[in-house]
Short mmCIF file of C-alpha atoms and ligand atoms in Angstrom, two decimals:
data_model
loop_
_atom_site.label_atom_id
_atom_site.label_comp_id
_atom_site.label_asym_id
_atom_site.label_seq_id
_atom_site.Cartn_x
_atom_site.Cartn_y
_atom_site.Cartn_z
CA MET A 1 54.73 42.76 -32.76
CA LYS A 2 58.42 41.90 -31.65
CA LYS A 3 59.07 40.61 -28.10
CA ILE A 4 62.00 41.64 -26.42
CA LEU A 5 63.67 40.94 -23.56
CA PHE A 6 66.01 43.01 -22.00
CA ALA A 7 67.97 40.73 -18.91
CA ALA A 8 70.44 43.40 -16.94
CA SER A 9 72.30 43.07 -13.16
CA GLU A 10 71.03 46.73 -12.80
CA CYS A 11 68.92 49.27 -14.25
CA VAL A 12 68.01 52.73 -13.38
CA PRO A 13 66.14 53.82 -10.84
CA PHE A 14 65.77 50.90 -9.23
CA ILE A 15 69.67 50.00 -8.85
CA LYS A 16 72.49 51.67 -10.46
CA THR A 17 76.44 51.27 -9.89
CA GLY A 18 77.78 52.80 -13.43
CA GLY A 19 77.00 53.75 -16.87
CA LEU A 20 74.99 49.97 -17.25
CA ALA A 21 72.21 51.02 -15.10
CA ASP A 22 71.29 53.99 -17.20
CA VAL A 23 71.24 52.52 -20.69
CA VAL A 24 69.34 48.91 -19.14
CA GLY A 25 66.62 51.56 -18.09
CA SER A 26 66.71 54.18 -20.83
CA LEU A 27 66.42 52.25 -24.20
CA PRO A 28 63.71 50.55 -23.64
CA LYS A 29 61.48 53.58 -23.61
CA CYS A 30 63.16 54.57 -27.17
CA PHE A 31 62.01 51.65 -29.32
CA ASP A 32 58.91 52.44 -31.56
CA LYS A 33 56.05 51.03 -29.43
CA ARG A 34 54.19 49.67 -32.27
CA TYR A 35 56.58 47.51 -33.51
CA PHE A 36 58.38 46.59 -29.90
CA ASP A 37 57.18 44.79 -26.81
CA VAL A 38 60.47 45.40 -24.72
CA ARG A 39 60.11 44.45 -20.71
CA VAL A 40 63.47 44.00 -18.54
CA ILE A 41 64.31 41.60 -16.16
CA ILE A 42 66.65 42.47 -12.95
CA PRO A 43 66.91 41.16 -9.91
CA LYS A 44 64.78 41.87 -6.86
CA TYR A 45 67.62 43.68 -4.39
CA LEU A 46 66.91 44.68 -0.77
CA CYS A 47 68.31 47.97 -2.00
CA ILE A 48 66.42 48.86 -3.78
CA PRO A 49 64.46 51.85 -2.78
CA LYS A 50 61.55 51.16 -0.52
CA GLU A 51 59.58 54.17 -3.51
CA TYR A 52 59.56 51.44 -6.01
CA THR A 53 59.39 48.01 -3.83
CA GLU A 54 56.30 49.18 -2.53
CA LYS A 55 54.97 49.48 -5.66
CA MET A 56 55.70 46.07 -6.90
CA GLU A 57 53.31 43.48 -8.05
CA TYR A 58 53.89 39.70 -6.74
CA ILE A 59 52.55 37.45 -9.38
CA ASP A 60 54.28 34.28 -8.42
CA ASN A 61 56.84 31.27 -6.95
CA PHE A 62 58.51 28.39 -7.85
CA TYR A 63 61.54 26.03 -6.73
CA MET A 64 63.68 25.92 -9.40
CA ASP A 65 66.80 22.67 -9.48
CA ILE A 66 69.91 24.57 -9.98
CA GLY A 67 73.80 23.04 -9.42
CA ASN A 68 73.17 20.66 -7.00
CA ASP A 69 70.17 22.85 -4.90
CA ASN A 70 66.34 23.94 -5.66
CA LYS A 71 66.27 27.36 -4.78
CA TYR A 72 63.07 29.68 -4.36
CA VAL A 73 61.95 31.86 -7.42
CA GLY A 74 60.03 34.56 -7.08
CA ILE A 75 58.37 36.82 -9.60
CA PHE A 76 57.25 40.81 -9.11
CA LYS A 77 56.14 42.50 -11.70
CA MET A 78 55.56 46.95 -11.89
CA LYS A 79 54.96 48.94 -14.72
CA TYR A 80 56.96 52.31 -14.75
CA GLU A 81 57.43 55.11 -17.77
CA GLY A 82 55.14 52.86 -19.23
CA ILE A 83 57.97 49.74 -19.33
CA THR A 84 56.54 46.54 -18.00
CA PHE A 85 59.67 45.55 -14.88
CA TYR A 86 60.19 42.18 -13.88
CA PHE A 87 61.96 41.36 -10.77
CA ILE A 88 63.54 37.94 -9.33
CA ASP A 89 63.23 37.34 -5.65
CA ASN A 90 65.56 35.38 -3.41
CA GLU A 91 66.40 36.97 -0.30
CA PHE A 92 69.36 34.64 0.39
CA TYR A 93 71.21 36.15 -3.04
CA PHE A 94 70.04 40.10 -3.16
CA SER A 95 69.81 41.08 0.37
CA GLY A 96 72.79 42.38 0.22
CA ALA A 97 73.54 46.07 0.89
CA LYS A 98 75.25 46.50 -2.76
CA PRO A 99 74.39 44.44 -6.35
CA TYR A 100 78.16 43.33 -6.17
CA GLY A 101 81.08 42.33 -3.92
CA ASP A 102 82.63 39.50 -3.42
CA LEU A 103 83.10 37.39 -7.05
CA LEU A 104 82.63 34.40 -6.01
CA TRP A 105 79.52 35.34 -4.60
CA ASP A 106 78.23 37.46 -7.42
CA LEU A 107 79.51 34.55 -9.86
CA GLU A 108 76.95 32.45 -8.04
CA LYS A 109 73.86 34.55 -7.57
CA PHE A 110 74.49 35.55 -11.44
CA ILE A 111 74.77 32.05 -12.42
CA TYR A 112 71.35 31.44 -10.47
CA PHE A 113 69.69 34.64 -11.67
CA SER A 114 70.11 33.65 -15.80
CA LYS A 115 68.51 30.31 -14.77
CA ALA A 116 65.42 32.23 -12.93
CA VAL A 117 65.42 34.36 -15.91
CA LEU A 118 65.23 31.45 -18.20
CA SER A 119 62.22 29.35 -15.64
CA VAL A 120 59.97 32.15 -15.52
CA LEU A 121 59.21 32.65 -18.79
CA PRO A 122 56.68 30.33 -19.13
CA VAL A 123 54.97 31.58 -15.32
CA ILE A 124 54.35 35.20 -16.78
CA GLY A 125 53.76 33.99 -20.08
CA PHE A 126 56.11 36.11 -21.86
CA GLN A 127 57.86 34.33 -24.85
CA PRO A 128 60.23 36.64 -26.17
CA ASP A 129 61.85 35.99 -29.70
CA ILE A 130 64.89 37.79 -28.77
CA ILE A 131 66.53 37.87 -24.82
CA HIS A 132 69.18 40.72 -24.64
CA CYS A 133 71.62 40.21 -22.50
CA HIS A 134 73.94 43.02 -20.95
CA ASP A 135 77.59 42.05 -19.40
CA TRP A 136 79.00 38.70 -17.60
CA GLN A 137 76.10 38.59 -15.61
CA THR A 138 73.85 37.16 -17.87
CA GLY A 139 76.64 35.45 -19.92
CA LEU A 140 75.09 32.02 -19.23
CA ILE A 141 71.32 33.02 -20.42
CA PRO A 142 72.54 32.66 -24.00
CA VAL A 143 74.28 28.89 -22.74
CA PHE A 144 71.09 27.71 -21.11
CA LEU A 145 68.92 28.69 -23.71
CA LYS A 146 71.08 26.75 -26.04
CA GLU A 147 71.75 23.65 -23.37
CA ARG A 148 68.43 22.36 -21.49
CA PHE A 149 66.24 24.49 -22.76
CA HIS A 150 66.10 23.70 -26.15
CA ASN A 151 64.39 20.67 -26.33
CA SER A 152 61.36 22.65 -25.10
CA ASP A 153 59.00 24.32 -28.10
CA PHE A 154 58.34 27.48 -25.41
CA PHE A 155 62.67 28.36 -25.69
CA ARG A 156 63.48 26.30 -29.12
CA ASP A 157 63.06 29.69 -31.04
CA ILE A 158 64.33 32.36 -28.83
CA LYS A 159 66.82 34.33 -29.79
CA SER A 160 69.88 36.08 -28.19
CA VAL A 161 72.08 39.17 -27.84
CA MET A 162 74.67 39.86 -26.24
CA THR A 163 75.65 43.26 -25.00
CA ILE A 164 79.12 44.28 -23.89
CA HIS A 165 79.43 47.01 -22.10
CA ASN A 166 83.07 46.44 -20.11
CA LEU A 167 84.88 43.55 -21.27
CA LYS A 168 87.17 44.09 -18.82
CA PHE A 169 85.30 42.30 -16.55
CA GLN A 170 83.99 38.42 -17.20
CA GLY A 171 83.31 36.68 -14.56
CA VAL A 172 85.70 34.19 -14.31
CA TRP A 173 85.89 30.94 -11.46
CA ASP A 174 87.91 27.82 -11.39
CA VAL A 175 85.69 25.53 -13.78
CA ASP A 176 84.87 22.79 -11.12
CA THR A 177 82.94 25.64 -9.36
CA VAL A 178 81.69 26.68 -12.25
CA ARG A 179 80.32 23.81 -13.52
CA THR A 180 78.92 22.75 -10.35
CA LEU A 181 76.98 26.39 -9.97
CA SER A 182 76.00 26.06 -13.09
CA GLY A 183 75.06 22.48 -13.05
CA LEU A 184 76.34 22.88 -16.86
CA PRO A 185 77.99 18.85 -18.51
CA ASP A 186 81.22 18.62 -18.91
CA TYR A 187 81.87 18.94 -22.52
CA PHE A 188 80.66 22.77 -22.58
CA PHE A 189 84.16 23.51 -20.29
CA THR A 190 86.49 23.34 -23.40
CA PRO A 191 88.22 25.80 -24.62
CA ASP A 192 85.59 26.74 -27.93
CA LYS A 193 82.79 26.90 -25.36
CA LEU A 194 83.17 28.53 -21.86
CA GLU A 195 86.73 27.68 -20.48
CA ALA A 196 89.20 30.22 -20.99
CA TYR A 197 92.92 30.11 -19.81
CA LYS A 198 92.07 26.66 -18.10
CA ASP A 199 88.83 28.62 -15.51
CA GLY A 200 85.23 28.93 -16.54
CA ASN A 201 84.39 32.36 -18.13
CA LEU A 202 80.64 33.38 -17.93
CA LEU A 203 81.06 35.80 -20.41
CA LYS A 204 82.66 34.02 -22.59
CA GLY A 205 79.94 31.42 -23.19
CA GLY A 206 77.55 34.01 -23.58
CA ILE A 207 80.07 35.65 -26.59
CA VAL A 208 80.10 31.54 -27.97
CA PHE A 209 76.45 31.50 -27.74
CA ALA A 210 74.81 34.08 -28.34
CA ASP A 211 72.54 34.86 -32.09
CA ALA A 212 74.45 38.28 -31.91
CA ILE A 213 77.15 40.51 -30.16
CA THR A 214 77.08 43.94 -29.79
CA THR A 215 79.01 46.11 -27.62
CA VAL A 216 78.39 50.22 -26.75
CA SER A 217 80.75 52.04 -29.38
CA TYR A 218 82.17 51.96 -33.01
CA THR A 219 86.03 51.88 -31.76
CA TYR A 220 85.22 49.82 -28.92
CA ALA A 221 84.06 47.15 -31.37
CA GLU A 222 87.19 47.25 -33.33
CA GLU A 223 89.46 48.16 -30.46
CA ILE A 224 88.49 44.41 -28.30
CA LYS A 225 89.78 42.91 -31.61
CA MET A 226 92.92 43.52 -30.61
CA PRO A 227 95.00 42.14 -27.51
CA PHE A 228 95.37 45.28 -25.66
CA TYR A 229 91.77 45.94 -25.30
CA GLY A 230 90.64 42.42 -25.44
CA GLU A 231 91.31 40.93 -22.35
CA GLY A 232 92.11 37.96 -23.24
CA LEU A 233 89.46 37.22 -25.80
CA ASP A 234 90.27 38.69 -29.04
CA GLY A 235 90.76 35.97 -30.48
CA LEU A 236 87.23 35.01 -30.22
CA LEU A 237 85.82 38.32 -30.86
CA ARG A 238 87.98 38.48 -34.18
CA ALA A 239 87.03 34.79 -35.22
CA ARG A 240 82.79 36.35 -34.41
CA ALA A 241 83.34 39.67 -36.28
CA ASN A 242 80.93 39.02 -38.30
CA ASP A 243 78.16 38.88 -35.35
CA LEU A 244 79.47 41.76 -33.67
CA ARG A 245 78.21 45.17 -34.05
CA GLY A 246 78.90 48.24 -32.65
CA ILE A 247 75.94 50.55 -31.34
CA VAL A 248 77.38 54.02 -30.04
CA ASN A 249 75.13 54.28 -25.98
CA GLY A 250 72.35 57.37 -26.12
CA ILE A 251 71.44 59.53 -22.41
CA ASP A 252 67.81 60.52 -21.47
CA TYR A 253 67.39 63.60 -22.35
CA ASP A 254 64.34 63.62 -20.27
CA GLU A 255 66.53 62.85 -17.42
CA TYR A 256 69.75 65.29 -18.21
CA ASN A 257 68.58 67.96 -18.99
CA PRO A 258 69.69 71.55 -17.96
CA THR A 259 66.67 73.60 -19.02
CA THR A 260 63.99 71.05 -17.19
CA ASP A 261 67.12 69.81 -14.23
CA LYS A 262 65.12 70.08 -11.00
CA LEU A 263 68.85 69.36 -9.20
CA ILE A 264 70.46 72.36 -9.90
CA VAL A 265 70.80 75.95 -8.91
CA ASN A 266 69.83 77.97 -12.28
CA PRO A 267 68.27 75.82 -15.26
CA TYR A 268 69.85 77.36 -18.50
CA ASP A 269 69.28 76.71 -22.91
CA ALA A 270 71.80 76.24 -25.45
CA ARG A 271 70.84 80.00 -25.42
CA ASP A 272 71.70 81.99 -22.15
CA PHE A 273 74.10 79.36 -21.04
CA ARG A 274 76.44 82.87 -21.60
CA LYS A 275 75.22 84.12 -18.80
CA GLU A 276 72.63 82.01 -16.91
CA LYS A 277 75.24 78.14 -16.71
CA VAL A 278 77.81 80.20 -14.89
CA LYS A 279 75.32 81.15 -11.44
CA ASN A 280 75.84 76.93 -11.21
CA LYS A 281 79.24 77.36 -10.66
CA THR A 282 79.42 80.27 -8.25
CA ALA A 283 76.75 78.22 -6.39
CA LEU A 284 78.70 74.89 -6.48
CA GLN A 285 81.72 76.78 -5.16
CA GLU A 286 80.12 77.98 -2.49
CA GLU A 287 78.66 75.00 -1.40
CA LEU A 288 82.30 73.34 -2.04
CA GLY A 289 84.32 75.42 -0.24
CA LEU A 290 85.82 76.57 -2.86
CA ASP A 291 87.16 80.36 -4.04
CA VAL A 292 83.40 81.72 -5.41
CA ASP A 293 84.95 83.66 -8.51
CA PRO A 294 83.18 83.29 -11.77
CA LYS A 295 85.97 83.36 -14.22
CA LYS A 296 87.87 80.36 -12.67
CA MET A 297 87.78 77.54 -14.65
CA MET A 298 86.02 74.45 -13.08
CA ILE A 299 87.23 71.13 -14.53
CA GLY A 300 84.88 68.65 -12.91
CA ILE A 301 84.72 64.61 -12.41
CA VAL A 302 82.06 62.24 -11.66
CA SER A 303 83.06 58.62 -11.97
CA ARG A 304 84.19 54.90 -10.48
CA LEU A 305 87.64 55.55 -9.49
CA THR A 306 89.41 52.88 -11.30
CA ASP A 307 92.15 52.29 -13.20
CA GLN A 308 90.39 52.74 -16.12
CA LYS A 309 89.50 55.57 -15.83
CA GLY A 310 92.72 57.28 -16.09
CA PHE A 311 93.11 58.57 -12.82
CA ASP A 312 97.13 57.07 -12.25
CA LEU A 313 97.62 59.87 -15.27
CA ILE A 314 96.03 62.24 -13.05
CA ALA A 315 97.37 61.22 -9.81
CA TYR A 316 100.89 61.53 -11.56
CA VAL A 317 100.84 65.31 -12.40
CA MET A 318 97.67 66.25 -9.91
CA ASP A 319 100.53 68.90 -7.90
CA GLU A 320 101.57 70.32 -11.42
CA LEU A 321 97.97 70.94 -12.44
CA CYS A 322 97.42 72.81 -9.42
CA GLN A 323 99.34 74.97 -9.57
CA ASP A 324 97.42 76.63 -12.68
CA ASN A 325 94.71 78.86 -12.64
CA VAL A 326 92.27 76.33 -12.07
CA GLN A 327 89.20 74.85 -9.38
CA ILE A 328 88.73 70.88 -9.70
CA VAL A 329 85.65 69.33 -7.98
CA ILE A 330 85.60 65.22 -7.74
CA LEU A 331 82.91 62.69 -7.64
CA GLY A 332 83.40 59.78 -6.86
CA THR A 333 84.10 55.99 -5.08
CA GLY A 334 86.46 53.70 -5.92
CA GLU A 335 89.79 52.17 -5.54
CA GLU A 336 91.25 53.05 -1.89
CA ARG A 337 94.39 54.99 -3.50
CA TYR A 338 92.39 56.84 -6.26
CA GLU A 339 90.09 58.26 -3.10
CA ASN A 340 93.72 59.29 -0.49
CA MET A 341 95.11 60.98 -3.76
CA PHE A 342 92.01 62.88 -3.76
CA ARG A 343 91.49 63.60 -0.23
CA HIS A 344 95.10 64.51 0.15
CA PHE A 345 94.71 67.13 -2.86
CA ASP A 346 91.57 68.64 -1.06
CA TRP A 347 93.73 69.12 1.63
CA LYS A 348 96.23 70.66 0.00
CA TYR A 349 94.65 72.99 -2.50
CA ALA A 350 91.69 73.94 -0.09
CA ASN A 351 90.56 76.48 -2.32
CA LYS A 352 90.65 74.96 -5.19
CA VAL A 353 90.42 71.04 -5.01
CA SER A 354 87.14 69.56 -3.94
CA ALA A 355 87.11 66.01 -2.91
CA ASN A 356 83.99 64.35 -2.71
CA ILE A 357 84.08 60.43 -1.98
CA TYR A 358 80.82 59.14 -2.40
CA TYR A 359 77.79 58.06 -5.04
CA SER A 360 75.41 61.44 -5.61
CA GLU A 361 72.73 62.19 -8.51
CA ALA A 362 72.67 65.53 -7.00
CA LEU A 363 75.86 66.50 -7.00
CA SER A 364 76.66 64.52 -10.27
CA HIS A 365 74.21 67.13 -12.25
CA LYS A 366 75.59 69.78 -10.06
CA ILE A 367 79.15 69.14 -11.13
CA TYR A 368 77.97 68.28 -14.85
CA ALA A 369 76.01 71.90 -14.80
CA ALA A 370 78.73 73.93 -12.84
CA SER A 371 81.88 72.61 -15.00
CA ASP A 372 83.60 74.34 -17.56
CA ALA A 373 85.40 71.15 -19.12
CA PHE A 374 84.66 67.18 -17.41
CA LEU A 375 88.26 65.26 -17.51
CA MET A 376 88.06 61.93 -18.27
CA PRO A 377 91.38 60.45 -19.47
CA SER A 378 90.38 56.75 -19.67
CA LEU A 379 92.74 53.88 -20.74
CA PHE A 380 89.75 52.33 -22.29
CA GLU A 381 86.33 53.40 -22.41
CA PRO A 382 83.33 51.13 -24.29
CA CYS A 383 81.64 53.97 -24.23
CA GLY A 384 81.79 56.19 -21.32
CA LEU A 385 77.55 58.26 -20.50
CA SER A 386 79.73 60.71 -18.36
CA GLN A 387 81.06 63.14 -20.94
CA LEU A 388 77.44 62.59 -22.98
CA MET A 389 76.05 64.41 -20.20
CA ALA A 390 78.76 67.41 -19.76
CA LEU A 391 78.32 67.47 -23.48
CA HIS A 392 74.76 68.34 -23.01
CA TYR A 393 75.06 70.79 -20.28
CA GLY A 394 77.76 72.86 -22.62
CA THR A 395 80.54 71.28 -20.07
CA LEU A 396 83.59 70.97 -22.73
CA PRO A 397 84.95 67.38 -22.53
CA ILE A 398 89.08 66.86 -21.95
CA VAL A 399 89.24 63.10 -22.93
CA ARG A 400 91.52 60.29 -24.40
CA GLU A 401 90.87 59.13 -27.63
CA THR A 402 90.12 55.47 -27.03
CA GLY A 403 86.69 53.70 -27.41
CA GLY A 404 83.02 56.08 -27.15
CA LEU A 405 84.98 59.11 -26.58
CA LYS A 406 86.40 58.86 -29.40
CA ASP A 407 83.12 58.44 -30.99
CA THR A 408 81.39 60.90 -29.27
CA VAL A 409 83.80 63.43 -28.24
CA GLU A 410 85.02 65.64 -31.81
CA PRO A 411 88.28 67.28 -31.04
CA TYR A 412 88.63 70.89 -31.14
CA ASN A 413 90.24 72.39 -34.46
CA GLU A 414 91.34 76.04 -34.25
CA TYR A 415 91.98 76.52 -37.61
CA GLU A 416 88.64 75.25 -38.72
CA SER A 417 86.69 76.62 -35.80
CA THR A 418 85.28 73.01 -34.99
CA GLY A 419 84.82 70.58 -32.41
CA THR A 420 83.23 70.05 -29.21
CA GLY A 421 85.89 69.20 -26.77
CA PHE A 422 89.75 68.45 -26.37
CA SER A 423 91.33 65.31 -26.77
CA PHE A 424 94.47 63.60 -26.55
CA MET A 425 95.91 60.15 -27.83
CA ASN A 426 98.50 59.16 -26.31
CA TYR A 427 98.14 57.26 -22.49
CA ASN A 428 100.82 59.81 -21.11
CA ALA A 429 100.56 61.95 -18.05
CA HIS A 430 102.00 64.78 -20.28
CA GLU A 431 100.03 64.89 -23.06
CA MET A 432 97.31 65.07 -21.08
CA LEU A 433 98.70 67.92 -18.99
CA GLY A 434 98.80 69.39 -22.62
CA CYS A 435 95.98 68.99 -23.65
CA ILE A 436 94.05 70.50 -20.07
CA ARG A 437 96.97 73.61 -20.93
CA ASN A 438 95.40 74.16 -24.24
CA ALA A 439 91.34 74.18 -23.14
CA GLU A 440 92.58 76.48 -20.58
CA ARG A 441 94.08 78.79 -22.90
CA ILE A 442 91.18 78.87 -24.99
CA TYR A 443 88.82 79.01 -21.77
CA TYR A 444 91.01 82.64 -20.34
CA ASP A 445 92.13 83.93 -24.03
CA ARG A 446 89.22 83.11 -26.77
CA LYS A 447 86.38 83.07 -24.33
CA ARG A 448 84.16 83.81 -28.14
CA GLU A 449 85.87 80.47 -29.20
CA TRP A 450 84.75 78.65 -26.03
CA ASN A 451 81.20 79.60 -26.10
CA LYS A 452 80.56 78.47 -30.17
CA MET A 453 82.64 74.86 -29.10
CA VAL A 454 79.78 75.57 -26.05
CA ASP A 455 77.08 75.89 -28.85
CA ARG A 456 77.73 72.90 -30.66
CA ALA A 457 78.24 70.56 -27.29
CA MET A 458 74.73 71.74 -27.07
CA ALA A 459 73.54 70.95 -29.85
CA ALA A 460 75.68 67.72 -30.76
CA ASP A 461 72.68 64.76 -30.53
CA PHE A 462 73.43 61.82 -28.34
CA SER A 463 69.32 61.16 -27.28
CA TRP A 464 69.08 57.18 -27.92
CA HIS A 465 66.66 58.08 -31.19
CA VAL A 466 69.89 57.03 -33.67
CA SER A 467 70.96 53.77 -31.81
CA ALA A 468 67.88 52.51 -30.73
CA LEU A 469 67.07 52.55 -34.27
CA LYS A 470 70.39 50.24 -35.04
CA TYR A 471 69.51 47.90 -32.00
CA GLN A 472 65.65 47.17 -33.83
CA GLU A 473 67.42 47.58 -37.68
CA LEU A 474 69.37 44.24 -35.17
CA TYR A 475 66.50 43.01 -33.96
CA ASP A 476 64.86 42.46 -37.20
CA TRP A 477 67.58 41.19 -38.85
CA LEU A 478 67.72 38.22 -36.18
CA ILE A 479 64.00 37.73 -36.62
CA GLY A 480 63.21 38.54 -39.55
P1 ADP B 1 81.06 53.38 -16.04
O1 ADP B 1 79.38 52.59 -16.42
O2 ADP B 1 82.04 52.37 -16.77
O3 ADP B 1 81.56 53.64 -14.72
P2 ADP B 1 80.52 55.55 -17.82
O4 ADP B 1 80.32 57.27 -17.70
O5 ADP B 1 79.04 54.86 -19.15
O6 ADP B 1 80.69 55.00 -17.45
O7 ADP B 1 78.77 55.65 -16.38
C1 ADP B 1 78.65 56.77 -15.53
C2 ADP B 1 77.52 56.94 -14.89
O8 ADP B 1 77.55 56.77 -12.92
C3 ADP B 1 77.08 58.47 -15.49
O9 ADP B 1 76.12 58.27 -15.04
C4 ADP B 1 78.10 59.04 -13.63
O10 ADP B 1 77.28 60.04 -14.04
C5 ADP B 1 77.89 58.08 -12.83
N1 ADP B 1 78.12 57.89 -11.58
C6 ADP B 1 80.05 57.86 -11.43
N2 ADP B 1 80.08 57.43 -10.21
C7 ADP B 1 79.06 58.76 -9.79
C8 ADP B 1 78.59 59.07 -8.46
N3 ADP B 1 80.16 59.10 -7.25
N4 ADP B 1 78.03 59.72 -8.18
C9 ADP B 1 76.65 59.55 -8.95
N5 ADP B 1 76.79 59.13 -10.27
C10 ADP B 1 78.42 58.73 -10.24
C1 GLC B 2 80.42 49.87 -18.91
C2 GLC B 2 81.03 51.11 -19.15
C3 GLC B 2 81.16 52.44 -20.32
C4 GLC B 2 79.84 52.25 -20.96
C5 GLC B 2 78.94 51.53 -19.84
C6 GLC B 2 77.16 51.37 -20.40
O1 GLC B 2 80.41 50.47 -17.23
O2 GLC B 2 82.79 51.30 -18.73
O3 GLC B 2 81.87 53.16 -21.02
O4 GLC B 2 79.55 53.43 -21.35
O5 GLC B 2 79.41 50.29 -19.15
O6 GLC B 2 77.57 51.01 -21.89
#
């Protein structure tokens, strides 16, 4: 039995701010249980809903040296859908209303978390073959493993994998602070280790010291080796190219399934969507106060409202787009200027635009089900899960050809009648608008063609089973 421990800062159903939580929560269920014992460890945030914290079992506690301090580490455990989850408890660090906020504070708490993950292992009696680390918050785990923990028999043979879900966030602060908080010796802070552009960089540490590196699509794995997408680490990623692979994300088809989804008004499947899907649209039009018209094309957006997702393109042509015969439904939170931009258009085109500036699992499902098309013109996109959800609900993605969007949405080819969505290449607002208008044309003038695309979109398989096998191969390769 190969033992794997996932370490991450978020995980569904306990705590989620984005796709990372979906991946960490759904992938462990998809490994072959005859050969792999995959467990997960995350912080025990105070903002995890009570329905879960109540069911957690207290295991033990101890005090751990970290930086110049001695800090409490509590351990809780819970089995959920067949997977064992561990939770690191420390109310000083994890009592915020959200998992992240102030960067310096986040840095300190995730340095603590990274060391605590290793320190609890002998206490819980779980000696993994591999620790699979996700994003900068866990970047110091591979570093600590090769540093002080290396002298112990318990830790010496543990391998580590670093998965990059988003290279934009690296956990960066000045060297002195990172050195003090982590307690790592001076010689770790050189440009071949944790130092990058004179600062301390946690993700860089993970990338340098992990035994293997992955990211969440093939295209993003290639892109990040180039300066435009490399966020300053492209040189390092080129140097480690032999140990870097792209494995495209999947989604949990038990959670995101138009046939069984309890959050949507009218379930449907690949056979009856032509008649049944639209009932979700009219119900949502009514709920959100838009014109109720089954024929009107609805374009959905469910997203963090950040530069990454291409919202400046949308802002630039929104007025033009609103002249078309479409409705636009937005669900998201993030940068204030984008929140206000959508509020403004919601006010200006009240019966056409609905801006919902909050977080809601339920409304997200309704939008995936109700919309005809799903807009995601990202500047960069490591993988993207929203377009996979849209595809499975027969809602055709309109995307920019980057990262995982390029790998998962096959562009419509009018002549060969192939494709599952619409895409454009350059980061240009009018190229995007042209692409949206092409989709409008097919939707209104060639409905049979549109519906055949929906057939193909719903038939596309982005469940985890193919990608879980690729992670299994990677683990096998690492531990033989
Ligand atoms: P990222 O991780 O970069 O935010 P992904 O496409 O990988 O992008 O994943 C986003 C996830 O977060 C999807 O599950 C999406 O449905 C969800 N999501 C984003 N914003 C909201 C919101 N305001 N309400 C509900 N779900 C949201
Ligand atoms: C990140 C990326 C997103 C990816 C997700 C899960 O948040 O922005 O593209 O799908 O991680 O891997």
